[in-house]
Short mmCIF file of C-alpha atoms and ligand atoms in Angstrom, two decimals:
data_model
loop_
_atom_site.label_atom_id
_atom_site.label_comp_id
_atom_site.label_asym_id
_atom_site.label_seq_id
_atom_site.Cartn_x
_atom_site.Cartn_y
_atom_site.Cartn_z
CA MET A 779 22.97 -48.70 61.12
CA SER A 780 19.98 -46.52 60.25
CA ASP A 781 19.71 -43.72 62.79
CA SER A 782 16.00 -43.44 62.70
CA HIS A 783 15.16 -45.65 65.09
CA ARG A 784 17.24 -47.16 68.41
CA ALA A 785 16.68 -50.81 69.39
CA LEU A 786 16.32 -51.80 72.94
CA GLU A 787 16.71 -55.65 73.97
CA CYS A 788 13.77 -57.15 76.06
CA ASP A 789 16.70 -57.96 78.94
CA GLY A 790 17.39 -57.70 82.67
CA ARG A 791 19.16 -54.44 82.01
CA ALA A 792 15.78 -52.85 80.70
CA GLN A 793 14.01 -54.11 83.69
CA SER A 794 16.53 -52.58 86.25
CA TRP A 795 16.35 -49.29 84.47
CA ALA A 796 12.55 -49.27 84.63
CA THR A 797 12.88 -50.68 88.48
CA ARG A 798 14.79 -47.43 89.21
CA LYS A 799 12.23 -45.28 87.50
CA THR A 800 8.96 -46.64 88.81
CA ALA A 801 8.30 -49.93 90.60
CA ALA A 802 6.39 -52.55 88.92
CA LYS A 803 2.64 -53.09 89.92
CA SER A 804 -0.19 -54.94 89.21
CA GLN A 805 -2.93 -52.88 87.64
CA ARG A 806 -5.85 -54.95 88.59
CA LYS A 807 -5.84 -57.94 91.46
CA GLY A 808 -4.33 -61.10 89.88
CA GLU A 809 -2.61 -59.57 86.88
CA PRO A 810 1.15 -59.68 86.55
CA GLU A 811 3.27 -56.75 87.84
CA VAL A 812 4.22 -54.09 85.18
CA HIS A 813 5.90 -50.69 84.78
CA MET A 814 3.87 -47.93 83.66
CA THR A 815 3.51 -44.05 83.83
CA ASP A 816 0.13 -42.54 84.59
CA LEU A 817 -0.35 -42.02 81.00
CA MET A 818 0.49 -45.40 79.70
CA ARG A 819 -1.90 -46.68 82.30
CA ARG A 820 -4.57 -44.74 80.91
CA LEU A 821 -3.71 -45.99 77.32
CA SER A 822 -2.82 -49.53 77.60
CA THR A 823 -5.06 -52.40 76.98
CA PRO A 824 -6.24 -54.19 80.13
CA TRP A 825 -4.45 -57.47 80.55
CA SER A 826 -7.56 -59.55 80.83
CA ILE A 827 -8.48 -58.36 77.22
CA ALA A 828 -5.05 -58.87 75.92
CA THR A 829 -4.74 -62.47 77.00
CA GLU A 830 -8.42 -63.11 76.03
CA ARG A 831 -7.62 -61.98 72.30
CA ALA A 832 -4.18 -63.69 72.44
CA ALA A 833 -5.80 -67.26 73.16
CA ARG A 834 -8.09 -66.46 69.95
CA ILE A 835 -5.16 -65.36 67.76
CA VAL A 836 -3.27 -68.83 68.56
CA ASP A 837 -6.27 -70.64 66.64
CA ALA A 838 -5.73 -68.36 63.65
CA ASN A 839 -2.48 -70.45 62.16
CA LEU A 840 -0.68 -67.55 61.42
CA PRO A 841 2.18 -67.69 58.73
CA PRO A 842 5.79 -68.03 59.97
CA GLY A 843 7.26 -64.81 61.45
CA LEU A 844 7.13 -62.14 64.10
CA ILE A 845 4.25 -60.28 65.73
CA LEU A 846 4.84 -56.41 65.00
CA ASP A 847 3.17 -53.77 67.30
CA PRO A 848 4.33 -50.50 65.72
CA ALA A 849 2.52 -48.24 68.86
CA VAL A 850 3.47 -50.67 71.43
CA GLY A 851 2.57 -48.39 74.27
CA SER A 852 3.37 -50.60 77.56
CA GLY A 853 4.02 -53.67 75.74
CA ILE A 854 1.34 -55.64 77.48
CA HIS A 855 -0.55 -56.64 74.39
CA LEU A 856 2.41 -57.53 72.41
CA ALA A 857 3.77 -59.55 74.94
CA SER A 858 0.44 -61.47 75.75
CA ILE A 859 0.20 -62.34 71.84
CA CYS A 860 3.68 -63.49 71.85
CA LEU A 861 3.34 -65.38 75.02
CA ALA A 862 0.24 -67.19 73.51
CA THR A 863 1.66 -67.71 69.98
CA ASN A 864 5.11 -68.49 71.17
CA ARG A 865 6.47 -65.85 68.64
CA VAL A 866 9.25 -63.10 68.85
CA GLY A 867 7.74 -59.67 69.30
CA LEU A 868 9.08 -56.50 67.59
CA GLY A 869 7.51 -53.12 69.30
CA ILE A 870 8.03 -49.74 68.12
CA GLU A 871 7.25 -46.62 70.14
CA LEU A 872 7.72 -43.07 69.70
CA ASP A 873 7.74 -42.00 73.21
CA GLU A 874 11.58 -43.08 74.57
CA GLU A 875 10.08 -43.55 78.17
CA ALA A 876 7.33 -45.62 77.22
CA ALA A 877 9.58 -47.72 74.99
CA ARG A 878 12.04 -48.25 77.77
CA PHE A 879 9.12 -49.56 79.97
CA SER A 880 7.75 -51.50 77.09
CA ALA A 881 11.19 -53.55 76.70
CA ALA A 882 11.31 -53.99 80.67
CA ASN A 883 7.48 -55.29 80.85
CA MET A 884 8.33 -57.69 77.59
CA ASN A 885 11.16 -58.96 79.79
CA ARG A 886 8.94 -59.51 83.00
CA LEU A 887 6.04 -61.11 80.96
CA LEU A 888 7.75 -63.40 78.58
CA LEU A 889 8.97 -66.62 79.48
CA LYS A 890 12.56 -66.82 80.99
CA GLY A 891 14.97 -69.13 79.71
CA LYS A 892 17.35 -70.09 76.97
CA ASP A 893 15.20 -70.45 74.16
CA PRO A 894 16.57 -68.58 70.87
CA GLY A 895 13.65 -66.61 70.60
CA ARG A 896 14.15 -65.17 73.94
CA ILE A 897 16.82 -63.00 72.67
CA ALA A 898 15.08 -62.00 69.41
CA HIS A 899 12.40 -59.60 70.93
CA ARG A 900 13.03 -56.08 70.46
CA ILE A 901 11.54 -52.71 71.18
CA LEU A 902 12.50 -50.10 68.84
CA ILE A 903 12.51 -46.18 69.81
CA GLY A 904 11.17 -44.45 66.66
CA ASP A 905 8.18 -43.89 64.19
CA GLY A 906 5.97 -46.88 63.86
CA VAL A 907 5.23 -45.55 60.33
CA ASP A 908 8.79 -45.70 59.00
CA ALA A 909 8.94 -49.48 58.18
CA SER A 910 12.23 -49.42 56.35
CA GLY A 911 14.04 -47.49 58.95
CA ALA A 912 12.53 -49.94 61.68
CA LEU A 913 13.56 -52.95 59.62
CA SER A 914 17.13 -51.72 58.97
CA CYS A 915 17.37 -50.94 62.59
CA LEU A 916 16.06 -54.47 63.44
CA HIS A 917 18.39 -56.26 61.42
CA THR A 918 21.56 -54.61 62.75
CA SER A 919 20.32 -55.28 66.30
CA LEU A 920 19.71 -59.00 65.87
CA LYS A 921 22.83 -59.46 64.05
CA SER A 922 24.95 -57.93 66.73
CA GLY A 923 23.06 -59.86 69.16
CA GLY A 924 23.86 -63.04 67.08
CA VAL A 925 20.77 -63.57 65.24
CA ALA A 926 21.74 -64.02 61.82
CA ALA A 927 18.34 -63.60 60.10
CA THR A 928 15.62 -61.27 60.36
CA PRO A 929 12.34 -63.01 60.83
CA PRO A 930 9.44 -62.07 58.67
CA ILE A 931 6.31 -60.62 59.98
CA ALA A 932 3.30 -62.68 60.57
CA MET A 933 1.06 -60.48 62.23
CA LEU A 934 0.44 -56.46 62.75
CA HIS A 935 -1.43 -55.48 65.84
CA VAL A 936 -1.95 -51.77 66.31
CA ASP A 937 -3.66 -49.80 68.79
CA PRO A 938 -3.27 -46.29 67.85
CA ALA A 939 -3.40 -43.25 70.49
CA ARG A 940 -6.81 -41.18 69.47
CA PRO A 941 -8.05 -37.86 70.46
CA LEU A 942 -10.67 -38.32 73.21
CA ASP A 943 -13.37 -36.72 71.13
CA ALA A 944 -12.56 -39.26 68.53
CA GLN A 945 -15.84 -38.49 66.58
CA ASN A 946 -14.70 -34.85 66.00
CA HIS A 947 -11.40 -35.72 64.42
CA THR A 948 -10.10 -37.58 61.19
CA LEU A 949 -8.70 -40.96 60.96
CA ASP A 950 -5.46 -39.29 59.93
CA GLU A 951 -5.31 -38.03 63.47
CA MET A 952 -4.93 -41.24 65.09
CA ALA A 953 -1.34 -42.00 66.10
CA PRO A 954 0.17 -43.68 64.01
CA PRO A 955 -2.45 -43.10 61.27
CA LEU A 956 -3.89 -46.01 59.70
CA ARG A 957 -3.31 -45.56 56.06
CA PRO A 958 0.30 -44.57 55.91
CA LEU A 959 0.84 -47.10 58.55
CA LEU A 960 -0.55 -50.20 56.65
CA GLU A 961 0.88 -48.77 53.35
CA ALA A 962 4.22 -48.89 54.89
CA TRP A 963 4.13 -52.28 56.42
CA LEU A 964 1.90 -54.51 54.31
CA PRO A 965 4.75 -55.20 51.52
CA HIS A 966 7.02 -56.77 54.40
CA MET A 967 4.25 -58.80 55.59
CA GLU A 968 4.35 -62.71 55.24
CA THR A 969 0.88 -63.72 53.68
CA ASP A 970 -0.60 -67.00 52.55
CA ASP A 971 -3.93 -67.05 50.47
CA ARG A 972 -5.91 -65.53 53.32
CA GLY A 973 -4.47 -62.21 53.03
CA PRO A 974 -2.19 -60.40 55.76
CA ALA A 975 -2.94 -60.85 59.58
CA LEU A 976 -3.94 -57.57 61.10
CA LEU A 977 -5.75 -56.81 64.24
CA LEU A 978 -6.65 -53.09 64.21
CA ASP A 979 -7.59 -51.88 67.72
CA LEU A 980 -9.92 -48.67 67.19
CA SER A 981 -11.58 -46.33 69.02
CA PRO A 982 -15.23 -47.38 70.40
CA ARG A 983 -16.50 -44.03 69.85
CA LEU A 984 -15.69 -44.20 66.08
CA SER A 985 -18.74 -42.72 63.94
CA LYS A 986 -20.40 -45.01 61.26
CA LYS A 987 -18.81 -42.68 58.87
CA GLN A 988 -15.18 -43.19 60.14
CA ARG A 989 -15.85 -47.01 60.29
CA ALA A 990 -16.80 -46.77 56.54
CA GLU A 991 -13.44 -45.06 55.90
CA VAL A 992 -11.53 -47.94 57.73
CA ASP A 993 -13.68 -50.20 55.49
CA ASN A 994 -12.39 -48.26 52.36
CA ILE A 995 -8.78 -48.33 53.38
CA LEU A 996 -8.89 -52.08 53.92
CA ASP A 997 -10.93 -52.77 50.57
CA GLU A 998 -7.92 -50.67 48.70
CA LEU A 999 -4.99 -52.20 50.61
CA THR A 1000 -6.20 -55.58 51.20
CA PRO A 1001 -8.60 -56.32 48.70
CA ASP A 1002 -10.64 -59.41 48.73
CA VAL A 1003 -9.14 -60.22 52.30
CA ASN A 1004 -12.03 -61.25 54.87
CA ARG A 1005 -12.57 -59.19 57.82
CA THR A 1006 -14.46 -59.36 61.25
CA TRP A 1007 -15.44 -56.07 63.22
CA GLU A 1008 -15.69 -56.84 66.50
CA TRP A 1009 -17.42 -54.83 69.27
CA LEU A 1010 -16.55 -55.82 72.92
CA SER A 1011 -18.52 -54.85 75.87
CA GLN A 1012 -17.34 -55.81 79.63
CA GLY A 1013 -21.11 -54.88 80.81
CA GLY A 1014 -20.44 -51.51 82.05
CA GLY A 1015 -23.14 -50.02 79.86
CA ARG A 1016 -20.76 -48.96 77.21
CA ILE A 1017 -18.65 -50.33 74.24
CA ASP A 1018 -15.22 -51.00 75.67
CA ARG A 1019 -13.44 -52.22 72.48
CA LEU A 1020 -13.94 -51.87 68.60
CA SER A 1021 -11.51 -53.83 66.59
CA VAL A 1022 -11.13 -55.26 63.09
CA TRP A 1023 -9.81 -58.54 62.76
CA VAL A 1024 -8.34 -59.11 59.10
CA GLY A 1025 -7.12 -62.14 56.94
CA PRO A 1026 -6.16 -65.27 59.05
CA LEU A 1027 -7.79 -63.73 62.17
CA ALA A 1028 -11.23 -62.83 60.61
CA SER A 1029 -14.04 -65.42 61.12
CA GLU A 1030 -16.46 -66.53 58.68
CA ASP A 1031 -18.61 -63.76 60.03
CA ASN A 1032 -18.08 -60.12 59.16
CA PHE A 1033 -19.52 -58.95 62.41
CA ARG A 1034 -19.33 -60.01 65.88
CA SER A 1035 -20.37 -58.71 69.49
CA ILE A 1036 -18.56 -60.03 72.51
CA ARG A 1037 -19.61 -59.93 76.15
CA MET A 1038 -16.45 -60.25 78.29
CA GLY A 1039 -16.52 -61.37 81.75
CA PRO A 1040 -13.83 -60.54 84.31
CA SER A 1041 -11.40 -62.81 82.56
CA SER A 1042 -13.13 -64.75 79.54
CA VAL A 1043 -15.65 -64.48 77.00
CA GLU A 1044 -19.29 -64.94 78.38
CA SER A 1045 -21.15 -64.82 75.15
CA MET A 1046 -20.53 -63.90 71.62
CA VAL A 1047 -23.09 -63.36 68.57
CA SER A 1048 -21.93 -63.09 65.01
CA SER A 1049 -23.24 -62.96 61.53
CA THR A 1050 -22.26 -62.40 58.01
CA GLU A 1051 -24.85 -59.26 57.81
CA GLN A 1052 -25.88 -56.53 60.02
CA SER A 1053 -29.53 -56.07 60.75
CA LEU A 1054 -31.18 -52.81 59.65
CA PHE A 1055 -31.14 -50.02 62.42
CA ILE A 1056 -34.11 -50.54 64.84
CA SER A 1057 -36.78 -48.13 64.41
CA GLU A 1058 -37.90 -47.01 68.07
CA LYS A 1059 -41.24 -47.13 68.93
CA LYS A 1060 -41.81 -44.12 70.97
CA THR A 1061 -45.39 -45.34 72.15
CA MET A 1062 -47.10 -44.84 75.22
CA PRO A 1063 -45.10 -44.95 78.53
CA PRO A 1064 -44.86 -48.59 79.82
CA SER A 1065 -47.79 -49.71 81.70
CA PHE A 1066 -47.61 -50.86 85.38
CA ASP A 1067 -46.26 -54.48 85.41
CA ASP A 1068 -44.84 -53.91 81.84
CA TRP A 1069 -41.61 -56.05 81.68
CA ILE A 1070 -38.37 -54.07 81.04
CA VAL A 1071 -35.17 -55.77 79.59
CA VAL A 1072 -32.06 -53.50 79.53
CA VAL A 1073 -29.61 -54.72 76.90
CA ASP A 1074 -26.03 -54.58 76.47
CA PRO A 1075 -25.36 -51.54 73.88
CA SER A 1076 -22.86 -53.53 71.86
CA ILE A 1077 -25.55 -55.66 70.51
CA VAL A 1078 -27.22 -52.81 69.02
CA GLU A 1079 -24.17 -50.85 68.03
CA SER A 1080 -23.01 -53.99 66.12
CA ARG A 1081 -26.46 -54.31 64.62
CA LEU A 1082 -26.79 -57.83 65.59
CA HIS A 1083 -29.55 -57.25 67.63
CA VAL A 1084 -32.15 -59.22 65.42
CA ASP A 1085 -29.88 -62.33 65.34
CA TRP A 1086 -29.39 -62.18 69.24
CA LEU A 1087 -33.07 -61.65 69.99
CA SER A 1088 -34.35 -64.26 67.48
CA THR A 1089 -32.97 -66.88 69.51
CA HIS A 1090 -34.92 -65.86 72.60
CA LEU A 1091 -38.61 -65.25 70.98
CA ASN A 1092 -41.18 -67.61 71.43
CA ASP A 1093 -45.36 -67.66 71.18
CA THR A 1094 -45.74 -65.43 73.99
CA TYR A 1095 -42.75 -63.26 74.07
CA ASN A 1096 -42.43 -60.70 71.56
CA PRO A 1097 -41.29 -57.58 72.79
CA ILE A 1098 -40.74 -54.21 71.15
CA TRP A 1099 -37.35 -52.03 71.40
CA GLN A 1100 -38.51 -48.79 73.13
CA ARG A 1101 -35.00 -47.34 73.32
CA ALA A 1102 -32.45 -48.29 70.84
CA ASN A 1103 -29.93 -45.48 70.28
CA LEU A 1104 -29.15 -44.26 73.58
CA ARG A 1105 -26.74 -45.92 76.01
CA ARG A 1106 -28.89 -48.77 77.08
CA PRO A 1107 -31.15 -50.07 74.91
CA VAL A 1108 -34.60 -51.25 76.21
CA LEU A 1109 -37.10 -53.95 75.37
CA VAL A 1110 -40.55 -53.78 76.69
CA SER A 1111 -43.30 -56.49 76.75
CA LYS A 1112 -46.46 -57.45 78.36
CA SER A 1113 -45.44 -61.23 78.93
CA PRO A 1114 -42.28 -62.29 80.90
CA PRO A 1115 -39.11 -62.61 79.13
CA PRO A 1116 -37.98 -66.29 78.84
CA SER A 1117 -35.35 -67.75 81.20
CA THR A 1118 -32.80 -68.11 78.34
CA LEU A 1119 -33.00 -64.08 77.68
CA ILE A 1120 -33.11 -63.43 81.66
CA SER A 1121 -29.73 -65.16 81.95
CA ASP A 1122 -28.20 -64.04 78.62
CA PRO A 1123 -24.82 -62.19 79.60
CA PHE A 1124 -25.90 -59.49 77.07
CA VAL A 1125 -28.97 -58.54 79.35
CA VAL A 1126 -28.07 -55.95 81.94
CA ALA A 1127 -31.32 -56.07 84.10
CA VAL A 1128 -34.47 -57.33 83.91
CA GLY A 1129 -37.64 -55.68 85.72
CA ARG A 1130 -41.19 -54.77 86.01
CA VAL A 1131 -42.60 -51.37 85.86
CA VAL A 1132 -43.63 -50.11 89.38
CA ALA A 1133 -43.46 -46.27 89.12
CA HIS A 1134 -43.43 -43.44 86.54
CA ARG A 1135 -42.08 -39.89 86.76
CA LEU A 1136 -41.69 -37.04 84.26
CA SER A 1137 -38.45 -35.42 85.92
CA ALA A 1138 -35.18 -37.39 86.14
CA PRO A 1139 -33.79 -38.09 89.56
CA ASN A 1140 -31.88 -35.50 91.25
CA MET A 1141 -30.40 -34.31 94.55
CA GLU A 1142 -33.50 -32.81 95.53
CA ASN A 1143 -35.89 -35.44 94.61
CA ALA A 1144 -34.07 -38.58 95.18
CA PRO A 1145 -35.64 -39.13 98.55
CA THR A 1146 -39.24 -39.11 96.92
CA VAL A 1147 -37.98 -41.41 94.30
CA ALA A 1148 -36.59 -43.80 97.00
CA ARG A 1149 -39.87 -43.60 99.07
CA ALA A 1150 -41.70 -44.61 95.71
CA ALA A 1151 -39.52 -47.54 95.36
CA GLU A 1152 -39.62 -48.40 98.92
CA ARG A 1153 -43.69 -48.64 98.50
CA ALA A 1154 -43.11 -51.14 95.66
CA GLY A 1155 -41.05 -53.28 97.87
CA ILE A 1156 -37.70 -52.29 96.67
CA GLY A 1157 -34.65 -51.98 99.07
CA HIS A 1158 -31.93 -51.14 96.75
CA LEU A 1159 -32.41 -48.72 93.72
CA VAL A 1160 -29.90 -48.20 90.66
CA LEU A 1161 -29.70 -45.42 88.49
CA ARG A 1162 -29.66 -46.50 84.80
CA CYS A 1163 -30.94 -43.29 83.37
CA GLU A 1164 -28.97 -40.57 81.74
CA VAL A 1165 -28.09 -38.00 84.25
CA ASP A 1166 -25.17 -35.68 84.64
CA PRO A 1167 -21.97 -37.87 84.93
CA GLU A 1168 -20.54 -35.90 87.53
CA LEU A 1169 -23.90 -35.87 89.80
CA HIS A 1170 -24.59 -39.29 89.21
CA PRO A 1171 -22.50 -41.04 91.94
CA LYS A 1172 -23.88 -38.25 94.31
CA ILE A 1173 -27.65 -39.07 93.46
CA GLN A 1174 -26.92 -42.77 93.65
CA LYS A 1175 -25.31 -42.02 97.16
CA ARG A 1176 -28.64 -40.12 98.08
CA LEU A 1177 -30.68 -43.14 96.90
CA ASN A 1178 -28.65 -45.72 99.02
CA LYS A 1179 -28.89 -43.36 101.97
CA ALA A 1180 -32.98 -42.79 101.63
CA LEU A 1181 -33.10 -46.51 101.36
CA LYS A 1182 -30.63 -47.76 104.18
CA GLY A 1183 -31.69 -50.46 106.29
CA VAL A 1184 -34.96 -50.99 103.90
CA GLU A 1185 -35.60 -54.69 103.26
CA GLY A 1186 -36.77 -55.40 99.72
CA SER A 1187 -35.67 -56.39 96.10
CA ARG A 1188 -33.35 -54.68 93.61
CA GLY A 1189 -34.80 -52.23 91.47
CA PHE A 1190 -33.51 -49.60 88.79
CA VAL A 1191 -34.59 -46.33 87.06
CA ILE A 1192 -34.42 -46.13 83.23
CA ASP A 1193 -35.18 -43.29 81.13
CA ILE A 1194 -37.53 -44.31 78.09
CA PRO A 1195 -38.47 -42.17 75.25
CA VAL A 1196 -42.42 -41.81 74.71
CA SER A 1197 -44.68 -39.77 72.38
CA SER A 1198 -46.20 -36.43 73.42
CA ARG A 1199 -49.71 -35.27 72.43
CA ASP A 1200 -48.23 -32.54 70.33
CA GLY A 1201 -46.59 -35.30 68.17
CA GLY A 1202 -43.06 -34.81 69.64
CA TRP A 1203 -41.64 -36.78 72.43
CA HIS A 1204 -40.57 -36.59 75.79
CA VAL A 1205 -38.65 -38.84 78.44
CA ASN A 1206 -40.30 -40.91 81.07
CA PHE A 1207 -38.40 -42.09 84.20
CA VAL A 1208 -39.48 -45.71 84.95
CA THR A 1209 -38.87 -47.52 88.13
CA CYS A 1210 -38.69 -51.11 87.93
CA SER A 1211 -38.56 -54.02 90.50
CA GLU A 1212 -36.16 -56.78 89.79
CA ASN A 1213 -38.07 -59.10 92.20
C1 LIG B 889 -2.92 -46.31 72.74
S1 LIG B 889 -1.45 -46.42 73.01
C2 LIG B 889 -1.06 -48.23 72.74
C3 LIG B 889 -1.09 -48.91 74.02
C4 LIG B 889 -0.72 -50.35 74.16
N1 LIG B 889 -1.89 -51.13 73.23
C5 LIG B 889 -0.77 -51.08 75.35
O1 LIG B 889 -1.54 -51.89 75.65
O2 LIG B 889 0.07 -50.50 76.32
C6 LIG B 889 -0.87 -45.75 71.46
C7 LIG B 889 0.90 -45.55 71.49
O3 LIG B 889 1.44 -45.42 70.23
C8 LIG B 889 2.26 -44.38 70.56
N2 LIG B 889 2.45 -43.60 69.02
C9 LIG B 889 1.96 -42.66 68.80
N3 LIG B 889 2.22 -42.23 67.34
C10 LIG B 889 3.44 -43.27 67.19
C11 LIG B 889 4.30 -43.66 66.10
N4 LIG B 889 4.13 -42.65 64.77
N5 LIG B 889 5.18 -44.64 65.99
C12 LIG B 889 5.22 -45.03 67.19
N6 LIG B 889 4.37 -45.05 68.34
C13 LIG B 889 3.32 -43.89 68.25
C14 LIG B 889 2.17 -43.52 71.58
O4 LIG B 889 3.01 -42.91 72.23
C15 LIG B 889 1.17 -44.61 72.56
O5 LIG B 889 2.09 -44.91 73.64
#
C-alpha cells in the first residue's frame, strides 16, 4: 500500500470520533448538522449553494464513475453532489483533522442503507495533487473493504483554499494549485466526446488577468472543450462565488450570472459573449426626481449587463450607467423603470432622488442626513454607499436612531461619481426614496 495517503471510511466510527471532538451543529437554520472546526466553517461552501449546484449537476448526464474532490474540506460539497447524483465520492484532504470531520460528515449526510455504493465512499488524508498515490491508496482500501473494482472518475470538483487578498497572489498559491492538480488528474478521468467534467470553484476576487490565466490552463489541458464561467450572487452587494463549469457541466453559453435566493436560483442570465465594459457616464449629479436603480454587481462583473438590460428597455425607459465599476452599479433615468425591471431579482433597490450632499454620511452628520430624509417622507434609510466597513454598522445604527418612530417610506443613500468643473470628478451622495 502507498504510504502517501491514508484512507478513512465514511462510517459510524468516523462519526463517533468527530462527535467526541466537536458536536455536530447546523450552520444555518434548516440545514443538516455537520462537524466543523472554526477554520472549516469559514472555508466551507454553504449548504444551500452546494445543493443547488448539485441539482444542476444531475442534469449533466455524467459518464460512469465516482465524484472526486481533491481538496474536500468539510465534505459538505462532495456529499451534496454524491447525494444528488447517487454516485460514490472520493475526497482528499491534507489536514488530518479536517479529513476526519469530512468522513464523519459524509456518513451523516449520505443516505443510510446497505447499498453497495454506501461502503465505497472514501476520504483520503494526503496531498490532492498526488493522483497516483491517492489512487493506489483508494484501490487498496476498497479491496480490503470488499469492493473489488476501483470505479473510474466521472467528475472533479475543486474548491482550493486561496489567500484572502487573492488579487495579489499568483494562481500557483491556490492550495492545491490548479495546473498541477489538473495535470495529475485529467489522465485518470473518464470522458466522453464532451471532454472531462470539471467544476472549478475559484475566488470571486480573481482579477481579469487571473481569469485569463485559468482560461489559458484550460485551453492547454482541455482543448476544444466547452466551458461556462459563472458569477453567483446572493444579493448582498458582492459576488459570492466564481466558478468554471467544464465539459458535460458546461452549458451552450460561455458566461452566466446567477442570483441565488435563500435556497434556489431566482434568476439567471447567460450569453455566448460578454459585452464590452461599460463606459461610465460621469455627468451632472442626478436631478431631483430622477430614477435610480441599484443593480447586483454580478451582472456587470460578468459583463452580461447589455443582455440583461435589453430585456427591460422600452420606448420610454433608456437609462445611463452612471456607476459601473464600484460595488453597486447604478442606472439613472428621467423616466420610471418598467415593472419587469423593478421586480427583477438582479435589482437591489429602486428609488427617486430626494436629496444630495457632497460629504459621505458619518457619525457626526448622520442626524442631519436623517432629518433631510425625514423631510422627504423617508422613515427608514439604508446606507448603500462606500463608507469605512468598520464604521458602516455604527453610522447605520445612528441613522436608525435618528429616524426611530418616524413614519415614512424606505430610502437609501448611494454614492455617484459626477464630473467636476476642473475636468476631474468627485462623488455625490444621493438620498433616494423608495416610495
Ligand atoms: C476552501 S477549502 C474546501 C472547502 C470545501 N469545499 C467545503 O465545502 O468544506 C480547501 C481545502 O483544501 C485543503 N487543501 C489545501 N491544499 C491541499 C492539497 N494539496 N491537497 C489536499 N487538500 C488540500 C485545505 O486544507 C482546505 O481544507
